[in-house]
Amino acid sequence: MAKCEAEDPLLERTIDSSHQSPHNNALKRRNYRRCKSVPSEDIYHPGQHNVPTPQHPESIFANKLDFKLVLLFLTAYLAIGSLCFFLVRNQIKGKKTNGILDAVYFCIVTMTTVGYGDLVPDSIMAKSLACVFVFIGMALVGFLLSKAADNIVEKQEVFFVKAMHMSEKCSDVEILREVETKRVKYKFITVLVSLVMLIFIGTIFLYQLEGLDLFDAFYCVCATITTLGYGDKSFSTSGGRLFAAFWILISTICLGQFFYSLAELYTERRRESTVKWVLTRKLTVSDLEAADFDNDNVVSAAEFIVYKLKEMGKISEEDIATVMEGFKKLDVDQSGTLTKADLVNSEASDT
Amino acid sequence: MAKCEAEDPLLERTIDSSHQSPHNNALKRRNYRRCKSVPSEDIYHPGQHNVPTPQHPESIFANKLDFKLVLLFLTAYLAIGSLCFFLVRNQIKGKKTNGILDAVYFCIVTMTTVGYGDLVPDSIMAKSLACVFVFIGMALVGFLLSKAADNIVEKQEVFFVKAMHMSEKCSDVEILREVETKRVKYKFITVLVSLVMLIFIGTIFLYQLEGLDLFDAFYCVCATITTLGYGDKSFSTSGGRLFAAFWILISTICLGQFFYSLAELYTERRRESTVKWVLTRKLTVSDLEAADFDNDNVVSAAEFIVYKLKEMGKISEEDIATVMEGFKKLDVDQSGTLTKADLVNSEASDT
């Protein structure tokens, strides 16, 4: 490989930004976001070359679709579940209030696996329904946790970061950058604040409207959001059950999200320490030899990236092998590199 | 970059193996497992170059340690929890059997958030203890799910694959390879089989020893493993509670693992479809230009790998930027490539 005189735009940019103060870290990282080699839509000219859209069709709207899909599932689940339990309301024993409210409340208590036991199914039909709905409910809550929750948390994050940096008068762009670089941390803070608020609201509600004493109200909140639901304390008024239907769903998911976010924070810390170790450990001659993918006695930037990302565990031998199979097919003249000539030859052999 | 005449050992190996039958896929993939550029211990000569061990210290025993740590936490949790609930046994109301058994049973029912309500705390002290233990228990179950369960499932997998391929007389090596290539699928099957067995055992036990009719036994099993725990049916004999202590812990975790494994299977399928799309879509001239990291008008194997893995979403611009910062620091002569001269210069400037 001929040594190119640092004409790589990425390299230059790295040099430029390395003299900035540590406070500009967010800005610095942002600089790389759209470097030359990212498959960007600006680079592709679909009309010209008649190529398909360069993004995987499934992934374009995946997140947006997933979110809407989850909401659709949730609505359908609650509607069908409540209707079913309303129809078998005479086969459910326990403290009753309003028929429809009880059905919705029972549906949510079952779905979130709180299962107080203040209402229990009392026939084979009702028990079977409860079994079916608890399994589907569990899957749905998991789906909600993985898809919808992230989506909602993301929007809240920006709000919280704005509130936290109120005195510093940051611009919206700066805030979005800050959120992006410390995503995991801010996600955790957002979920934590939401959880504390939900616990507070639940406790006050049970204290004021259900007439529990303050400690019992807090105890009932803890037993509910963890889905423990002993059932010695629960929502017994029709107003309480209406509130419970919304509050239980949101707060159980929020606690799940809290534990998930905690695990993410831990993983991120650990990943950062691995990355740091891989990047700061001394490079040896044997490393150079191992990283030299095409045996030309120099390590190019791309070779270094592949070597280090593999060492970090970001990519595996298997990933590389899979891509290399594609490379080999494209490299028609077997030169070890891809050129425009390879593309022309490849097209010729296709037709 | 000078075109090298296909002397890359990886390329050659790819060509060799591409003519094998599809049945040798496992074998084929295996071939790449230890290709030249993997940071392998054979390549490093610690004594010679005085380099540190090339694996991140935290990651070497991480999995083994994690597993032991989880078991240690679990034992400590159950011991302390049972002791606490045994000491406040007079402040817990409900159907009692043996004092110690009830304490262990109550501890497990609380930890897994089943919360039947057949035993409920009846004092501020007991309620506070339940609140503390349910939160720690939830975290511990999550930890068990993410660490220990994988470890156990892995061992079971080999056993199941052996059983499934009994008639084909595969060797142990072949079975290990089969497990490795279809890890996600076999993990799912293993968890599913375990779950069915646990449901069966639980139902039979409740039917035989707790005197429930067959349907109620199954209903109680469903209400338990989902941690719903209405409490209308639960374990009421001392023998039942002893069995329940083990069975509840294992089966609730198994169901959690089942949902997790299902999600993994879905993600894997989707990932495979993305990978396939990225590798089969037609490469255009603009792709070549975008992939050409060092602007030398040819795309090397490493450049192609970086470009495609980024397109697959395996690596991000940020990963590349981070590694490039390290590259820039090492590239003392700013030639755009790393050579032995750079290493010598870098050491000279360090001292």
XYZ file of C-alpha atoms in Angstrom:
702
model
C 0.000 0.000 0.000
C 1.411 3.371 -0.997
C 1.604 5.665 1.993
C -0.889 8.435 1.491
C 0.113 11.743 2.991
C -2.570 12.036 5.661
C -5.128 13.013 3.072
C -7.831 11.001 4.798
C -10.485 13.503 5.845
C -11.205 11.434 8.932
C -7.588 11.567 10.046
C -7.407 15.302 9.536
C -10.549 15.860 11.470
C -9.200 13.771 14.316
C -6.093 15.913 14.466
C -8.112 19.118 14.390
C -10.382 18.191 17.202
C -7.800 16.658 19.507
C -6.715 20.063 20.736
C -10.133 20.999 21.992
C -10.873 21.150 25.655
C -12.460 18.107 27.304
C -15.698 20.056 27.630
C -16.106 19.891 23.900
C -16.177 16.129 23.959
C -19.783 15.962 22.849
C -19.011 18.273 19.970
C -15.880 16.348 19.108
C -17.658 13.036 18.876
C -20.356 14.632 16.826
C -17.739 15.549 14.240
C -17.274 11.920 13.275
C -20.949 11.208 13.002
C -21.128 11.723 9.277
C -17.679 10.930 8.083
C -17.122 9.902 4.531
C -17.489 6.175 4.784
C -20.885 6.028 6.417
C -23.505 4.710 3.995
C -25.257 8.039 3.649
C -28.225 8.811 1.489
C -26.383 11.803 0.011
C -23.811 9.494 -1.460
C -26.217 7.207 -3.218
C -27.918 8.254 -6.433
C -30.672 5.708 -6.891
C -31.909 7.084 -10.193
C -28.458 7.161 -11.706
C -27.274 3.667 -10.917
C -30.639 2.047 -10.509
C -29.780 0.617 -7.090
C -32.324 -0.255 -4.397
C -32.643 2.135 -1.455
C -29.446 1.519 0.472
C -31.165 0.919 3.778
C -32.516 -2.433 4.739
C -36.274 -2.186 4.015
C -37.204 -3.779 7.338
C -35.109 -1.384 9.394
C -36.239 1.971 8.010
C -39.499 2.339 9.854
C -38.874 -0.552 12.220
C -38.771 1.536 15.385
C -41.732 3.707 14.545
C -43.755 0.722 13.377
C -42.796 -1.321 16.440
C -44.021 1.430 18.721
C -47.359 1.773 16.959
C -47.684 -1.990 16.772
C -47.167 -2.306 20.516
C -49.815 0.332 21.227
C -52.185 -1.437 18.858
C -51.549 -4.800 20.547
C -51.998 -3.249 23.977
C -55.306 -1.641 23.051
C -56.571 -4.849 21.439
C -55.425 -6.904 24.441
C -57.125 -4.625 26.973
C -60.315 -4.384 24.918
C -60.639 -8.146 24.345
C -59.458 -8.995 27.883
C -61.850 -6.580 29.572
C -64.734 -7.772 27.403
C -64.019 -11.431 28.232
C -63.759 -10.802 31.966
C -66.895 -8.622 31.830
C -68.812 -11.479 30.201
C -67.687 -13.977 32.892
C -68.086 -11.409 35.719
C -70.454 -13.743 37.563
C -67.751 -16.413 37.590
C -65.292 -14.079 39.343
C -65.625 -13.869 43.102
C -64.392 -11.180 45.469
C -65.112 -7.567 46.306
C -67.043 -6.080 43.356
C -67.632 -2.446 42.376
C -68.668 -1.376 38.866
C -68.887 -4.281 36.365
C -66.876 -2.691 33.552
C -64.305 -1.103 35.866
C -63.765 -4.413 37.638
C -63.217 -6.168 34.317
C -60.577 -3.631 33.200
C -58.953 -3.658 36.655
C -58.872 -7.484 36.752
C -57.441 -7.537 33.239
C -54.586 -5.170 34.187
C -53.914 -6.903 37.535
C -53.652 -10.213 35.641
C -51.645 -8.867 32.705
C -48.988 -7.256 34.905
C -48.920 -10.431 37.115
C -49.708 -8.354 40.210
C -52.529 -10.795 41.003
C -53.778 -9.353 44.304
C -56.403 -12.033 44.694
C -59.097 -9.494 45.700
C -60.896 -10.751 42.598
C -60.309 -14.417 41.705
C -61.703 -16.521 38.866
C -64.137 -19.110 40.201
C -64.991 -21.349 37.252
C -63.040 -23.440 34.756
C -63.934 -20.896 32.060
C -62.732 -17.870 34.072
C -59.584 -19.679 35.240
C -58.733 -20.701 31.667
C -59.198 -17.126 30.499
C -56.922 -15.862 33.283
C -54.223 -18.403 32.283
C -54.372 -17.397 28.612
C -54.362 -13.670 29.374
C -51.511 -13.803 31.876
C -49.168 -15.479 29.356
C -50.065 -13.086 26.547
C -49.899 -10.210 29.030
C -46.375 -11.167 30.125
C -45.196 -11.252 26.518
C -46.879 -7.913 25.861
C -45.328 -6.270 28.934
C -41.926 -7.532 27.771
C -42.614 -6.123 24.308
C -43.737 -2.813 25.845
C -40.566 -2.723 27.917
C -38.278 -3.344 24.966
C -39.970 -1.131 22.366
C -42.377 1.484 23.595
C -40.626 2.332 26.843
C -37.398 3.314 25.076
C -39.358 5.544 22.763
C -41.104 7.360 25.602
C -37.984 7.603 27.750
C -36.093 9.204 24.857
C -38.582 12.052 24.702
C -38.531 12.536 28.464
C -34.730 12.542 28.504
C -34.482 15.750 26.512
C -36.913 17.368 28.928
C -34.923 16.295 31.993
C -31.579 17.318 30.537
C -33.074 20.728 29.737
C -34.285 21.054 33.302
C -30.899 19.986 34.693
C -28.979 22.509 32.601
C -31.509 25.301 32.966
C -29.012 27.675 34.601
C -26.333 27.049 31.967
C -28.530 28.273 29.089
C -27.624 25.553 26.599
C -29.081 25.610 23.117
C -31.377 22.803 21.976
C -28.648 21.442 19.734
C -26.196 21.269 22.633
C -28.767 19.465 24.747
C -29.436 16.894 22.032
C -25.681 16.318 21.768
C -25.320 15.977 25.519
C -28.166 13.441 25.583
C -26.622 11.472 22.741
C -23.158 11.097 24.272
C -24.389 10.190 27.742
C -27.504 8.336 26.635
C -27.275 5.502 29.163
C -26.705 7.804 32.111
C -29.571 10.150 31.260
C -31.875 7.243 30.518
C -31.199 5.899 33.988
C -31.845 9.290 35.627
C -35.063 9.745 33.641
C -36.399 6.333 34.642
C -35.390 6.857 38.274
C -37.156 10.231 38.511
C -40.281 8.802 36.835
C -40.282 5.855 39.239
C -40.013 8.067 42.323
C -42.856 10.224 41.011
C -45.060 7.176 40.348
C -44.378 5.790 43.842
C -45.240 9.177 45.349
C -48.470 9.538 43.346
C -49.566 5.970 44.174
C -48.889 6.394 47.886
C -50.784 9.708 48.107
C -53.716 8.258 46.177
C -54.024 5.185 48.414
C -53.664 7.379 51.506
C -56.243 9.967 50.414
C -58.843 7.994 48.463
C -58.570 4.427 49.716
C -58.226 5.470 53.341
C -55.066 3.433 54.084
C -52.618 4.841 56.627
C -49.432 6.301 55.123
C -47.227 3.277 55.810
C -49.779 0.783 54.481
C -50.240 2.947 51.384
C -46.482 2.823 50.716
C -46.411 -0.922 51.471
C -49.258 -1.501 48.989
C -47.397 0.568 46.367
C -44.241 -1.540 46.856
C -46.222 -4.792 46.710
C -47.909 -3.582 43.503
C -45.078 -2.151 41.397
C -42.961 -5.240 42.085
C -46.026 -7.320 40.994
C -45.843 -9.092 44.354
C -49.530 -8.397 45.084
C -50.165 -10.317 48.323
C -53.659 -8.869 48.189
C -53.983 -7.900 51.867
C -54.100 -4.280 50.677
C -55.524 -3.416 47.279
C -57.775 -0.998 45.424
C -61.334 -1.546 46.640
C -63.331 1.493 45.493
C -64.468 2.025 41.903
C -62.440 5.260 41.730
C -59.418 3.436 43.088
C -59.751 0.692 40.493
C -59.989 3.225 37.657
C -56.801 4.915 38.879
C -55.172 1.508 39.477
C -55.793 0.371 35.895
C -53.531 3.133 34.523
C -51.139 3.457 37.427
C -50.349 -0.275 37.786
C -49.571 -0.676 34.086
C -47.272 2.351 33.981
C -45.505 1.794 37.294
C -44.782 -1.932 36.877
C -43.271 -1.207 33.455
C -41.322 1.709 34.912
C -39.774 -0.518 37.595
C -38.886 -3.098 34.945
C -37.286 -0.324 32.912
C -35.404 0.827 36.018
C -33.761 -2.567 36.531
C -33.023 -2.808 32.816
C -31.476 0.642 32.804
C -29.378 -0.213 35.854
C -28.000 -3.261 34.046
C -27.291 -1.122 30.969
C -25.384 1.380 33.071
C -23.253 -1.416 34.514
C -22.611 -2.961 31.076
C -21.719 0.446 29.622
C -19.196 1.125 32.393
C -17.631 -2.259 31.846
C -17.571 -1.827 28.055
C -15.930 1.573 28.445
C -13.225 0.080 30.647
C -12.570 -2.670 28.061
C -12.441 -0.134 25.224
C -10.041 2.025 27.202
C -7.820 -0.950 27.957
C -7.741 -2.072 24.323
C -6.886 1.415 23.110
C -4.247 2.276 25.699
C -2.323 -0.976 25.883
C 1.024 -0.810 24.096
C 0.988 -1.966 20.470
C 3.724 -4.506 19.700
C 5.346 -5.708 16.511
C 3.316 -8.921 16.774
C 0.135 -6.836 16.968
C 1.163 -5.068 13.774
C 1.752 -8.398 12.066
C -1.556 -9.773 13.286
C -3.449 -6.657 12.226
C -1.905 -6.635 8.752
C -4.869 -8.214 6.994
C -3.479 -8.150 3.447
C 0.161 -8.908 4.288
C 1.596 -5.727 2.774
C 3.715 -4.974 5.869
C 1.834 -1.800 6.750
C -1.355 -1.491 8.801
C -3.916 0.792 7.179
C -6.537 2.689 9.176
C -9.248 0.199 8.189
C -7.073 -2.767 9.180
C -6.366 -1.152 12.532
C -10.096 -0.573 13.063
C -10.965 -4.204 12.271
C -8.195 -5.481 14.562
C -9.077 -3.261 17.514
C -12.851 -3.701 17.249
C -12.307 -7.446 17.224
C -10.126 -7.184 20.303
C -12.869 -5.162 22.010
C -15.306 -7.959 21.235
C -17.413 -5.593 19.085
C -17.080 -7.817 16.034
C -16.269 -11.505 15.753
C -14.263 -13.691 13.401
C -17.601 -14.921 12.119
C -18.760 -11.418 11.131
C -15.528 -10.909 9.235
C -15.772 -14.296 7.547
C -19.330 -13.577 6.402
C -18.392 -10.236 4.856
C -15.242 -11.721 3.331
C -17.358 -14.222 1.416
C -19.124 -11.282 -0.216
C -15.794 -9.565 -0.857
C -14.376 -12.609 -2.573
C -17.383 -12.856 -4.887
C -17.050 -9.195 -5.874
C -13.297 -9.340 -6.327
C -13.594 -10.880 -9.798
C -9.944 -10.406 -10.771
C -8.835 -11.774 -7.374
C -6.500 -8.844 -6.836
C -7.273 -8.605 -3.132
C -8.868 -5.181 -3.626
C -12.111 -3.967 -5.171
C -11.946 -1.495 -8.034
C -14.434 -0.116 -10.512
C -13.178 -2.719 -12.963
C -14.327 -5.464 -10.571
C -17.826 -3.985 -10.549
C -18.000 -3.870 -14.337
C -16.710 -7.443 -14.618
C -19.139 -8.608 -11.964
C -22.070 -7.052 -13.824
C -20.886 -8.594 -17.073
C -20.749 -12.049 -15.522
C -24.219 -11.592 -14.013
C -25.887 -10.930 -17.347
C -2.356 0.622 -2.568
C -0.431 -1.949 -4.592
C -2.680 -4.828 -5.591
C -1.481 -7.921 -3.813
C -1.936 -11.122 -5.785
C -4.505 -12.845 -3.562
C -1.834 -13.800 -1.073
C -4.143 -13.128 1.840
C -4.513 -16.442 3.671
C -8.096 -15.527 4.567
C -9.048 -14.993 0.934
C -7.495 -18.267 -0.096
C -9.294 -20.136 2.592
C -12.574 -18.574 1.543
C -12.060 -19.767 -1.996
C -11.171 -23.262 -0.821
C -14.203 -23.717 1.324
C -16.756 -22.181 -1.015
C -17.011 -25.355 -3.047
C -18.089 -27.466 -0.099
C -21.633 -28.699 0.167
C -24.112 -26.726 2.275
C -24.046 -29.505 4.852
C -20.526 -28.516 5.712
C -21.612 -25.070 6.743
C -20.725 -25.619 10.361
C -17.315 -26.854 9.349
C -16.866 -24.017 6.901
C -17.581 -21.334 9.438
C -15.283 -23.043 11.847
C -12.451 -22.582 9.375
C -12.416 -18.848 9.922
C -12.477 -19.090 13.658
C -8.745 -18.668 14.076
C -7.653 -16.728 11.069
C -4.508 -14.722 11.153
C -5.767 -11.408 12.388
C -7.490 -12.596 15.544
C -5.585 -11.462 18.620
C -4.439 -14.958 19.476
C -2.184 -15.982 22.296
C -0.002 -17.936 19.853
C 0.906 -14.731 18.106
C 2.017 -12.852 21.181
C 5.328 -13.600 22.812
C 5.115 -11.894 26.173
C 8.665 -12.657 27.203
C 10.107 -11.414 23.952
C 8.356 -8.090 23.581
C 7.412 -7.540 27.201
C 3.733 -6.909 26.424
C 0.900 -7.366 28.909
C -1.441 -10.334 28.455
C -3.477 -9.333 25.429
C -6.847 -10.015 27.031
C -8.674 -7.492 29.086
C -8.086 -8.542 32.712
C -11.727 -8.072 33.698
C -13.069 -10.236 30.908
C -10.987 -13.395 31.357
C -12.819 -14.964 34.257
C -15.816 -12.656 34.088
C -18.335 -15.321 33.132
C -17.128 -17.923 35.583
C -16.905 -15.380 38.387
C -20.321 -13.941 37.571
C -21.906 -17.360 37.833
C -20.302 -18.131 41.190
C -21.110 -14.644 42.416
C -24.777 -15.096 41.547
C -24.948 -18.407 43.407
C -23.242 -16.802 46.389
C -25.702 -13.873 46.357
C -28.644 -16.253 46.036
C -27.524 -18.384 48.959
C -26.861 -15.317 51.119
C -30.214 -13.805 50.140
C -32.172 -16.967 50.956
C -30.303 -17.530 54.225
C -30.730 -13.954 55.482
C -34.296 -13.670 54.134
C -35.450 -16.927 55.683
C -33.816 -16.039 58.997
C -35.503 -12.612 59.064
C -38.934 -14.009 58.240
C -38.422 -16.824 60.768
C -37.675 -14.240 63.470
C -40.843 -12.254 62.670
C -42.947 -15.405 62.116
C -45.448 -14.241 64.737
C -46.019 -11.049 62.738
C -46.985 -13.027 59.628
C -50.594 -14.160 59.471
C -52.124 -16.932 57.377
C -52.031 -20.696 57.121
C -48.920 -21.892 58.988
C -47.106 -25.235 58.821
C -43.501 -25.687 59.979
C -41.824 -22.430 61.158
C -38.589 -22.780 59.180
C -40.295 -24.154 56.038
C -42.807 -21.305 56.089
C -40.004 -18.752 56.357
C -38.135 -20.222 53.346
C -41.399 -20.573 51.404
C -42.443 -16.993 52.201
C -38.986 -15.754 51.230
C -39.157 -17.473 47.812
C -42.781 -16.447 47.182
C -41.776 -12.839 47.920
C -38.489 -12.914 46.003
C -40.066 -14.258 42.808
C -42.989 -11.782 43.241
C -45.499 -14.656 43.145
C -47.031 -13.253 46.357
C -49.926 -15.692 46.844
C -51.126 -13.922 49.953
C -51.610 -17.224 51.841
C -49.043 -15.780 54.213
C -49.061 -11.982 54.627
C -46.923 -9.707 56.804
C -49.018 -8.202 59.593
C -46.774 -5.620 61.265
C -44.781 -2.593 60.165
C -41.583 -4.591 60.749
C -42.711 -7.585 58.654
C -44.100 -5.368 55.898
C -40.879 -3.367 55.718
C -38.871 -6.570 55.485
C -41.109 -7.816 52.665
C -40.635 -4.530 50.774
C -36.844 -4.663 51.106
C -36.629 -8.327 50.140
C -38.926 -8.063 47.132
C -36.804 -5.306 45.542
C -33.517 -7.122 46.178
C -35.181 -10.356 45.055
C -36.284 -8.822 41.753
C -32.761 -7.594 41.038
C -31.363 -11.008 41.976
C -33.823 -12.867 39.731
C -32.830 -10.560 36.878
C -29.179 -11.242 37.614
C -29.885 -15.002 37.749
C -31.681 -14.758 34.420
C -28.867 -12.903 32.693
C -25.884 -14.801 34.122
C -26.546 -18.146 35.691
C -29.347 -19.259 33.397
C -27.213 -18.931 30.258
C -24.511 -20.980 31.903
C -26.891 -23.798 32.827
C -28.743 -23.732 29.496
C -25.436 -24.057 27.621
C -24.692 -27.333 29.367
C -28.188 -28.662 28.778
C -28.056 -27.699 25.109
C -25.304 -30.182 24.323
C -27.328 -32.891 26.019
C -30.474 -32.089 24.013
C -28.652 -31.856 20.710
C -27.087 -35.240 21.441
C -30.508 -36.700 22.131
C -31.968 -35.171 18.963
C -29.210 -36.545 16.747
C -28.961 -39.912 18.481
C -29.813 -41.869 15.342
C -27.328 -39.987 13.162
C -24.353 -41.018 15.316
C -22.594 -37.651 15.360
C -19.272 -37.284 17.127
C -18.966 -34.964 20.129
C -17.009 -32.462 18.041
C -19.751 -32.350 15.420
C -22.377 -31.807 18.098
C -20.431 -28.940 19.634
C -20.139 -27.354 16.184
C -23.846 -27.811 15.509
C -24.659 -26.184 18.864
C -22.335 -23.287 18.141
C -23.755 -22.396 14.725
C -27.394 -22.675 15.771
C -26.941 -21.505 19.351
C -30.080 -19.368 19.523
C -32.338 -22.057 18.083
C -31.062 -24.801 20.401
C -31.201 -22.497 23.394
C -34.861 -21.876 22.673
C -35.614 -25.599 22.302
C -33.751 -26.384 25.531
C -35.652 -23.750 27.509
C -38.981 -24.828 25.997
C -38.433 -28.498 26.888
C -37.355 -27.558 30.430
C -40.422 -25.367 30.845
C -42.827 -28.097 29.712
C -41.169 -30.532 32.114
C -41.421 -28.072 35.017
C -45.114 -27.408 34.280
C -45.753 -31.148 34.148
C -43.913 -31.854 37.426
C -45.684 -28.978 39.198
C -49.130 -30.061 38.016
C -48.593 -33.692 39.046
C -47.264 -32.637 42.444
C -50.219 -30.338 43.185
C -52.623 -33.029 41.976
C -51.055 -35.845 43.995
C -49.818 -34.204 47.177
C -51.934 -31.070 47.610
C -55.168 -32.818 46.613
C -56.205 -30.289 43.938
C -58.171 -31.577 40.957
C -56.156 -31.796 37.718
C -57.469 -28.546 36.212
C -56.949 -26.545 39.403
C -53.443 -27.971 39.707
C -52.618 -26.748 36.188
C -54.289 -23.390 36.916
C -52.206 -22.990 40.078
C -49.046 -23.861 38.111
C -49.862 -21.190 35.505
C -50.668 -18.608 38.182
C -47.369 -19.434 39.904
C -44.809 -19.574 37.088
C -46.137 -16.279 35.684
C -45.774 -14.871 39.255
C -49.460 -13.938 39.120
C -50.204 -15.695 42.427
C -53.842 -14.785 43.087
C -53.552 -16.982 46.152
C -56.862 -18.839 45.799
C -54.826 -21.984 45.218
C -51.396 -22.382 46.789
C -49.123 -24.803 48.617
C -50.634 -25.473 52.028
C -48.855 -28.574 53.387
C -45.320 -28.534 54.778
C -44.229 -31.016 52.092
C -45.832 -28.839 49.442
C -44.026 -25.750 50.689
C -40.664 -27.534 50.670
C -41.246 -28.594 47.059
C -42.590 -25.112 46.206
C -39.455 -23.374 47.489
C -37.296 -25.079 44.827
C -39.890 -25.448 42.107
C -41.132 -21.822 42.163
C -37.623 -20.402 41.933
C -36.625 -22.630 39.028
C -39.867 -22.429 37.062
C -40.365 -18.643 37.279
C -36.791 -18.150 36.046
C -37.360 -20.743 33.332
C -40.429 -18.880 32.038
C -38.484 -15.606 32.080
C -35.722 -17.326 30.122
C -38.322 -18.661 27.694
C -39.586 -15.166 26.841
C -36.034 -13.891 26.603
C -35.069 -16.736 24.310
C -38.115 -16.110 22.125
C -37.077 -12.472 21.734
C -33.519 -13.584 20.896
C -34.816 -15.939 18.229
C -36.812 -13.098 16.670
C -33.854 -10.686 16.811
C -31.533 -13.301 15.314
C -33.898 -13.950 12.400
C -34.166 -10.236 11.759
C -30.400 -9.740 12.045
C -29.813 -12.578 9.596
C -32.193 -10.999 7.109
C -30.408 -7.626 7.444
C -26.998 -9.272 7.006
C -28.215 -11.126 3.949
C -29.651 -7.956 2.469
C -26.456 -5.969 3.073
C -24.319 -8.686 1.508
C -26.482 -9.431 -1.529
C -27.498 -5.930 -2.574
C -25.638 -4.709 -5.652
C -22.472 -2.713 -4.954
C -22.343 0.585 -6.845
C -19.543 2.937 -7.756
C -20.719 5.304 -5.025
C -20.452 2.449 -2.523
C -16.879 1.894 -3.629
C -16.100 5.582 -3.166
C -17.747 5.647 0.237
C -15.956 2.494 1.375
C -12.559 3.788 0.250
C -11.396 4.889 3.683
C -7.916 6.103 2.688
C -8.810 7.613 -0.701
C -6.461 5.425 -2.728
C -9.157 4.522 -5.284
C -9.220 0.830 -4.357
C -11.190 -0.849 -1.582
C -9.105 -3.253 0.478
C -10.597 -6.237 2.303
C -10.404 -4.403 5.644
C -12.098 -1.313 4.200
C -14.863 -3.475 2.764
C -15.327 -5.161 6.146
C -15.575 -1.831 7.992
C -18.048 -0.462 5.407
C -20.311 -3.512 5.398
C -20.296 -4.064 9.165
C -21.261 -0.430 9.588
C -24.079 -0.866 7.095
C -25.263 -3.908 9.055
C -25.351 -1.781 12.174
C -22.719 -3.994 13.838
C -20.368 -1.078 14.388
C -21.079 2.641 14.586
C -19.338 5.807 13.447
C -18.549 6.366 17.097
C -16.689 3.043 17.428
C -14.618 3.933 14.393
C -13.923 7.446 15.653
C -12.739 6.098 19.017
C -10.312 3.632 17.421
C -9.150 6.259 14.925
C -8.056 8.499 17.796
C -5.751 5.695 18.915
C -4.552 5.156 15.361
C -3.678 8.817 14.933
C -1.634 8.814 18.133
C 0.326 5.748 16.990
C 0.850 7.042 13.459
C 3.746 9.269 14.499
C 4.926 10.063 10.959
C 1.320 10.775 9.873
C 1.676 8.533 6.851
C -1.860 7.161 7.151
C -0.479 3.681 7.864
C 1.228 2.063 10.836
C 4.660 0.537 10.350
C 7.343 -0.797 12.656
C 9.039 2.602 12.335
C 5.959 4.231 13.892
C 6.214 1.897 16.888
C 9.886 2.697 17.405
C 9.219 6.441 17.095
C 6.267 6.200 19.440
C 8.395 4.436 22.084
C 11.132 7.020 21.656
C 8.711 9.875 22.215
C 7.276 8.134 25.299
C 10.614 7.977 27.084
